Amino acid sequence: MWKDFLAGEDDVIMTSIVKKVLRSSTRRQKRSVCKTPSNGSTAEEHGVLPPPQAPPSPDLTGLTPEEIAVLKEVMRRQEEFEYGELSRQK
């Protein structure tokens, strides 16, 4: 599906953008990993589960304005595609 969605140079640019975003979000996740209490028990063993959390939003600060523009264009085209699919299903 993405091959139809992206073409040529956009494909290369999008790949590099995705790699940058994934690298930065992976680093952030490693920093925020919860530690086990000093007694070795976990919250799950005591029946206390932490509330579910949304995944961290990707860090886009390392992207250039051109890369951000490419991302926005891809998201716009994806929305158009999905809208078209919904219209055809009706």
Short mmCIF file of N, CA and C in Angstrom, two decimals:
data_model
loop_
_atom_site.label_atom_id
_atom_site.label_comp_id
_atom_site.label_asym_id
_atom_site.label_seq_id
_atom_site.Cartn_x
_atom_site.Cartn_y
_atom_site.Cartn_z
N MET A 1 0.82 -1.19 0.00
CA MET A 1 0.00 0.00 0.00
C MET A 1 0.86 1.25 0.00
N TRP A 2 1.93 1.28 0.81
CA TRP A 2 2.77 2.48 0.87
C TRP A 2 3.49 2.72 -0.44
N LYS A 3 3.79 1.64 -1.17
CA LYS A 3 4.47 1.82 -2.45
C LYS A 3 3.59 2.61 -3.41
N ASP A 4 2.27 2.35 -3.35
CA ASP A 4 1.35 3.12 -4.19
C ASP A 4 1.23 4.55 -3.70
N PHE A 5 1.39 4.71 -2.42
CA PHE A 5 1.17 6.00 -1.78
C PHE A 5 2.35 6.95 -1.96
N LEU A 6 3.54 6.41 -1.93
CA LEU A 6 4.74 7.22 -2.07
C LEU A 6 5.41 6.89 -3.40
N ALA A 7 6.09 7.85 -3.94
CA ALA A 7 6.75 7.58 -5.22
C ALA A 7 8.15 8.16 -5.22
N GLY A 8 9.10 7.38 -5.72
CA GLY A 8 10.45 7.85 -5.98
C GLY A 8 11.15 8.51 -4.82
N GLU A 9 11.49 9.77 -5.00
CA GLU A 9 12.29 10.51 -4.03
C GLU A 9 11.55 10.64 -2.70
N ASP A 10 10.24 10.79 -2.74
CA ASP A 10 9.46 10.87 -1.51
C ASP A 10 9.68 9.63 -0.65
N ASP A 11 9.82 8.49 -1.29
CA ASP A 11 10.03 7.23 -0.57
C ASP A 11 11.33 7.29 0.23
N VAL A 12 12.39 7.78 -0.38
CA VAL A 12 13.69 7.87 0.30
C VAL A 12 13.61 8.88 1.44
N ILE A 13 13.00 10.03 1.19
CA ILE A 13 12.87 11.06 2.22
C ILE A 13 12.04 10.53 3.38
N MET A 14 10.94 9.89 3.08
CA MET A 14 10.05 9.38 4.13
C MET A 14 10.76 8.33 4.98
N THR A 15 11.55 7.48 4.35
CA THR A 15 12.30 6.47 5.09
C THR A 15 13.25 7.11 6.08
N SER A 16 13.97 8.14 5.65
CA SER A 16 14.91 8.80 6.56
C SER A 16 14.18 9.52 7.68
N ILE A 17 13.02 10.10 7.39
CA ILE A 17 12.24 10.78 8.43
C ILE A 17 11.76 9.77 9.47
N VAL A 18 11.22 8.66 9.01
CA VAL A 18 10.72 7.64 9.93
C VAL A 18 11.85 7.12 10.81
N LYS A 19 13.02 6.90 10.23
CA LYS A 19 14.16 6.43 11.02
C LYS A 19 14.53 7.43 12.10
N LYS A 20 14.56 8.72 11.76
CA LYS A 20 14.88 9.76 12.75
C LYS A 20 13.87 9.76 13.88
N VAL A 21 12.60 9.72 13.53
CA VAL A 21 11.54 9.78 14.54
C VAL A 21 11.60 8.56 15.44
N LEU A 22 11.77 7.38 14.85
CA LEU A 22 11.81 6.16 15.65
C LEU A 22 13.03 6.12 16.56
N ARG A 23 14.16 6.59 16.06
CA ARG A 23 15.36 6.63 16.90
C ARG A 23 15.14 7.52 18.11
N SER A 24 14.59 8.70 17.91
CA SER A 24 14.40 9.63 19.02
C SER A 24 13.37 9.12 20.01
N SER A 25 12.29 8.50 19.54
CA SER A 25 11.28 8.00 20.47
C SER A 25 11.79 6.78 21.22
N THR A 26 12.64 5.96 20.61
CA THR A 26 13.23 4.82 21.29
C THR A 26 14.14 5.28 22.41
N ARG A 27 14.92 6.31 22.16
CA ARG A 27 15.80 6.84 23.21
C ARG A 27 14.97 7.35 24.38
N ARG A 28 13.87 8.04 24.08
CA ARG A 28 13.03 8.59 25.14
C ARG A 28 12.39 7.47 25.95
N GLN A 29 11.98 6.39 25.30
CA GLN A 29 11.36 5.27 26.01
C GLN A 29 12.36 4.61 26.94
N LYS A 30 13.60 4.48 26.52
CA LYS A 30 14.61 3.84 27.35
C LYS A 30 14.84 4.64 28.63
N ARG A 31 14.74 5.97 28.54
CA ARG A 31 14.93 6.81 29.71
C ARG A 31 13.76 6.70 30.68
N SER A 32 12.58 6.40 30.21
CA SER A 32 11.39 6.42 31.06
C SER A 32 10.95 5.03 31.52
N VAL A 33 11.81 4.02 31.41
CA VAL A 33 11.46 2.67 31.83
C VAL A 33 11.33 2.62 33.34
N CYS A 34 10.26 1.99 33.83
CA CYS A 34 10.03 1.89 35.27
C CYS A 34 11.00 0.90 35.89
N LYS A 35 11.45 1.21 37.08
CA LYS A 35 12.36 0.34 37.81
C LYS A 35 11.55 -0.56 38.75
N THR A 36 12.08 -1.74 39.08
CA THR A 36 11.47 -2.64 40.04
C THR A 36 11.80 -2.12 41.44
N PRO A 37 10.85 -2.20 42.39
CA PRO A 37 11.14 -1.76 43.76
C PRO A 37 12.33 -2.50 44.34
N SER A 38 12.96 -1.90 45.35
CA SER A 38 14.19 -2.47 45.91
C SER A 38 13.97 -3.84 46.54
N ASN A 39 12.74 -4.17 46.97
CA ASN A 39 12.51 -5.48 47.57
C ASN A 39 12.34 -6.58 46.52
N GLY A 40 12.39 -6.22 45.25
CA GLY A 40 12.34 -7.20 44.18
C GLY A 40 10.95 -7.54 43.70
N SER A 41 9.91 -7.06 44.40
CA SER A 41 8.55 -7.36 43.97
C SER A 41 8.10 -6.36 42.92
N THR A 42 7.08 -6.76 42.20
CA THR A 42 6.54 -5.86 41.18
C THR A 42 5.13 -5.48 41.56
N ALA A 43 4.62 -4.41 40.97
CA ALA A 43 3.26 -3.96 41.25
C ALA A 43 2.25 -5.03 40.84
N GLU A 44 2.54 -5.77 39.77
CA GLU A 44 1.62 -6.80 39.30
C GLU A 44 1.46 -7.91 40.34
N GLU A 45 2.54 -8.24 41.08
CA GLU A 45 2.47 -9.29 42.09
C GLU A 45 1.55 -8.90 43.22
N HIS A 46 1.41 -7.63 43.49
CA HIS A 46 0.55 -7.14 44.57
C HIS A 46 -0.85 -6.81 44.08
N GLY A 47 -1.15 -7.07 42.83
CA GLY A 47 -2.47 -6.80 42.29
C GLY A 47 -2.71 -5.34 41.95
N VAL A 48 -1.68 -4.54 41.99
CA VAL A 48 -1.81 -3.12 41.68
C VAL A 48 -1.18 -2.88 40.31
N LEU A 49 -2.02 -2.50 39.38
CA LEU A 49 -1.51 -2.23 38.04
C LEU A 49 -1.51 -0.73 37.79
N PRO A 50 -0.47 -0.23 37.17
CA PRO A 50 -0.46 1.19 36.85
C PRO A 50 -1.52 1.48 35.79
N PRO A 51 -2.05 2.69 35.77
CA PRO A 51 -3.05 3.02 34.75
C PRO A 51 -2.43 2.96 33.35
N PRO A 52 -3.22 2.56 32.36
CA PRO A 52 -2.67 2.49 31.00
C PRO A 52 -2.24 3.88 30.53
N GLN A 53 -1.16 3.91 29.78
CA GLN A 53 -0.63 5.17 29.29
C GLN A 53 -0.58 5.13 27.77
N ALA A 54 -0.81 6.28 27.19
CA ALA A 54 -0.66 6.40 25.74
C ALA A 54 0.82 6.35 25.41
N PRO A 55 1.18 5.81 24.26
CA PRO A 55 2.60 5.81 23.89
C PRO A 55 3.08 7.24 23.73
N PRO A 56 4.37 7.46 23.97
CA PRO A 56 4.89 8.82 23.83
C PRO A 56 4.76 9.29 22.39
N SER A 57 4.45 10.56 22.23
CA SER A 57 4.36 11.09 20.87
C SER A 57 5.77 11.20 20.31
N PRO A 58 5.92 11.02 19.01
CA PRO A 58 7.25 11.06 18.41
C PRO A 58 7.89 12.43 18.58
N ASP A 59 9.20 12.41 18.77
CA ASP A 59 9.96 13.65 18.90
C ASP A 59 10.32 14.15 17.51
N LEU A 60 9.70 15.23 17.08
CA LEU A 60 9.93 15.77 15.74
C LEU A 60 10.91 16.94 15.76
N THR A 61 11.52 17.22 16.91
CA THR A 61 12.40 18.38 17.00
C THR A 61 13.65 18.25 16.14
N GLY A 62 14.06 17.04 15.83
CA GLY A 62 15.25 16.85 15.02
C GLY A 62 15.00 16.93 13.52
N LEU A 63 13.76 17.15 13.12
CA LEU A 63 13.42 17.18 11.70
C LEU A 63 13.53 18.60 11.14
N THR A 64 13.89 18.67 9.89
CA THR A 64 13.96 19.96 9.21
C THR A 64 12.55 20.37 8.79
N PRO A 65 12.33 21.65 8.49
CA PRO A 65 11.01 22.07 8.01
C PRO A 65 10.57 21.32 6.75
N GLU A 66 11.51 20.99 5.89
CA GLU A 66 11.17 20.24 4.67
C GLU A 66 10.68 18.84 5.02
N GLU A 67 11.33 18.20 5.99
CA GLU A 67 10.92 16.85 6.39
C GLU A 67 9.54 16.88 7.05
N ILE A 68 9.28 17.90 7.84
CA ILE A 68 7.97 18.04 8.46
C ILE A 68 6.91 18.25 7.39
N ALA A 69 7.24 19.05 6.37
CA ALA A 69 6.29 19.29 5.27
C ALA A 69 5.98 17.98 4.54
N VAL A 70 7.00 17.14 4.34
CA VAL A 70 6.78 15.85 3.68
C VAL A 70 5.85 14.98 4.53
N LEU A 71 6.09 14.95 5.84
CA LEU A 71 5.22 14.18 6.74
C LEU A 71 3.78 14.66 6.66
N LYS A 72 3.59 15.96 6.69
CA LYS A 72 2.23 16.52 6.63
C LYS A 72 1.56 16.17 5.30
N GLU A 73 2.32 16.21 4.22
CA GLU A 73 1.77 15.87 2.90
C GLU A 73 1.36 14.39 2.85
N VAL A 74 2.19 13.54 3.42
CA VAL A 74 1.88 12.10 3.45
C VAL A 74 0.61 11.87 4.27
N MET A 75 0.51 12.54 5.42
CA MET A 75 -0.68 12.37 6.25
C MET A 75 -1.92 12.89 5.53
N ARG A 76 -1.80 14.00 4.80
CA ARG A 76 -2.93 14.54 4.05
C ARG A 76 -3.38 13.55 2.97
N ARG A 77 -2.40 12.97 2.24
CA ARG A 77 -2.76 12.01 1.20
C ARG A 77 -3.38 10.75 1.80
N GLN A 78 -2.88 10.34 2.98
CA GLN A 78 -3.45 9.16 3.65
C GLN A 78 -4.90 9.42 4.03
N GLU A 79 -5.17 10.61 4.56
CA GLU A 79 -6.55 10.95 4.92
C GLU A 79 -7.45 10.96 3.69
N GLU A 80 -6.96 11.50 2.59
CA GLU A 80 -7.73 11.50 1.34
C GLU A 80 -8.02 10.07 0.88
N PHE A 81 -7.01 9.23 0.97
CA PHE A 81 -7.16 7.83 0.57
C PHE A 81 -8.22 7.14 1.44
N GLU A 82 -8.12 7.34 2.77
CA GLU A 82 -9.06 6.70 3.68
C GLU A 82 -10.48 7.23 3.45
N TYR A 83 -10.62 8.53 3.20
CA TYR A 83 -11.93 9.11 2.92
C TYR A 83 -12.51 8.50 1.64
N GLY A 84 -11.66 8.35 0.64
CA GLY A 84 -12.10 7.73 -0.61
C GLY A 84 -12.54 6.29 -0.41
N GLU A 85 -11.80 5.55 0.42
CA GLU A 85 -12.17 4.17 0.71
C GLU A 85 -13.51 4.11 1.42
N LEU A 86 -13.72 4.99 2.39
CA LEU A 86 -15.00 5.01 3.10
C LEU A 86 -16.14 5.36 2.16
N SER A 87 -15.90 6.29 1.25
CA SER A 87 -16.93 6.68 0.28
C SER A 87 -17.30 5.52 -0.63
N ARG A 88 -16.30 4.74 -1.04
CA ARG A 88 -16.56 3.59 -1.92
C ARG A 88 -17.31 2.49 -1.19
N GLN A 89 -17.10 2.36 0.12
CA GLN A 89 -17.76 1.31 0.89
C GLN A 89 -19.24 1.60 1.13
N LYS A 90 -19.64 2.85 1.04
CA LYS A 90 -21.05 3.22 1.30
C LYS A 90 -21.95 2.83 0.17
#
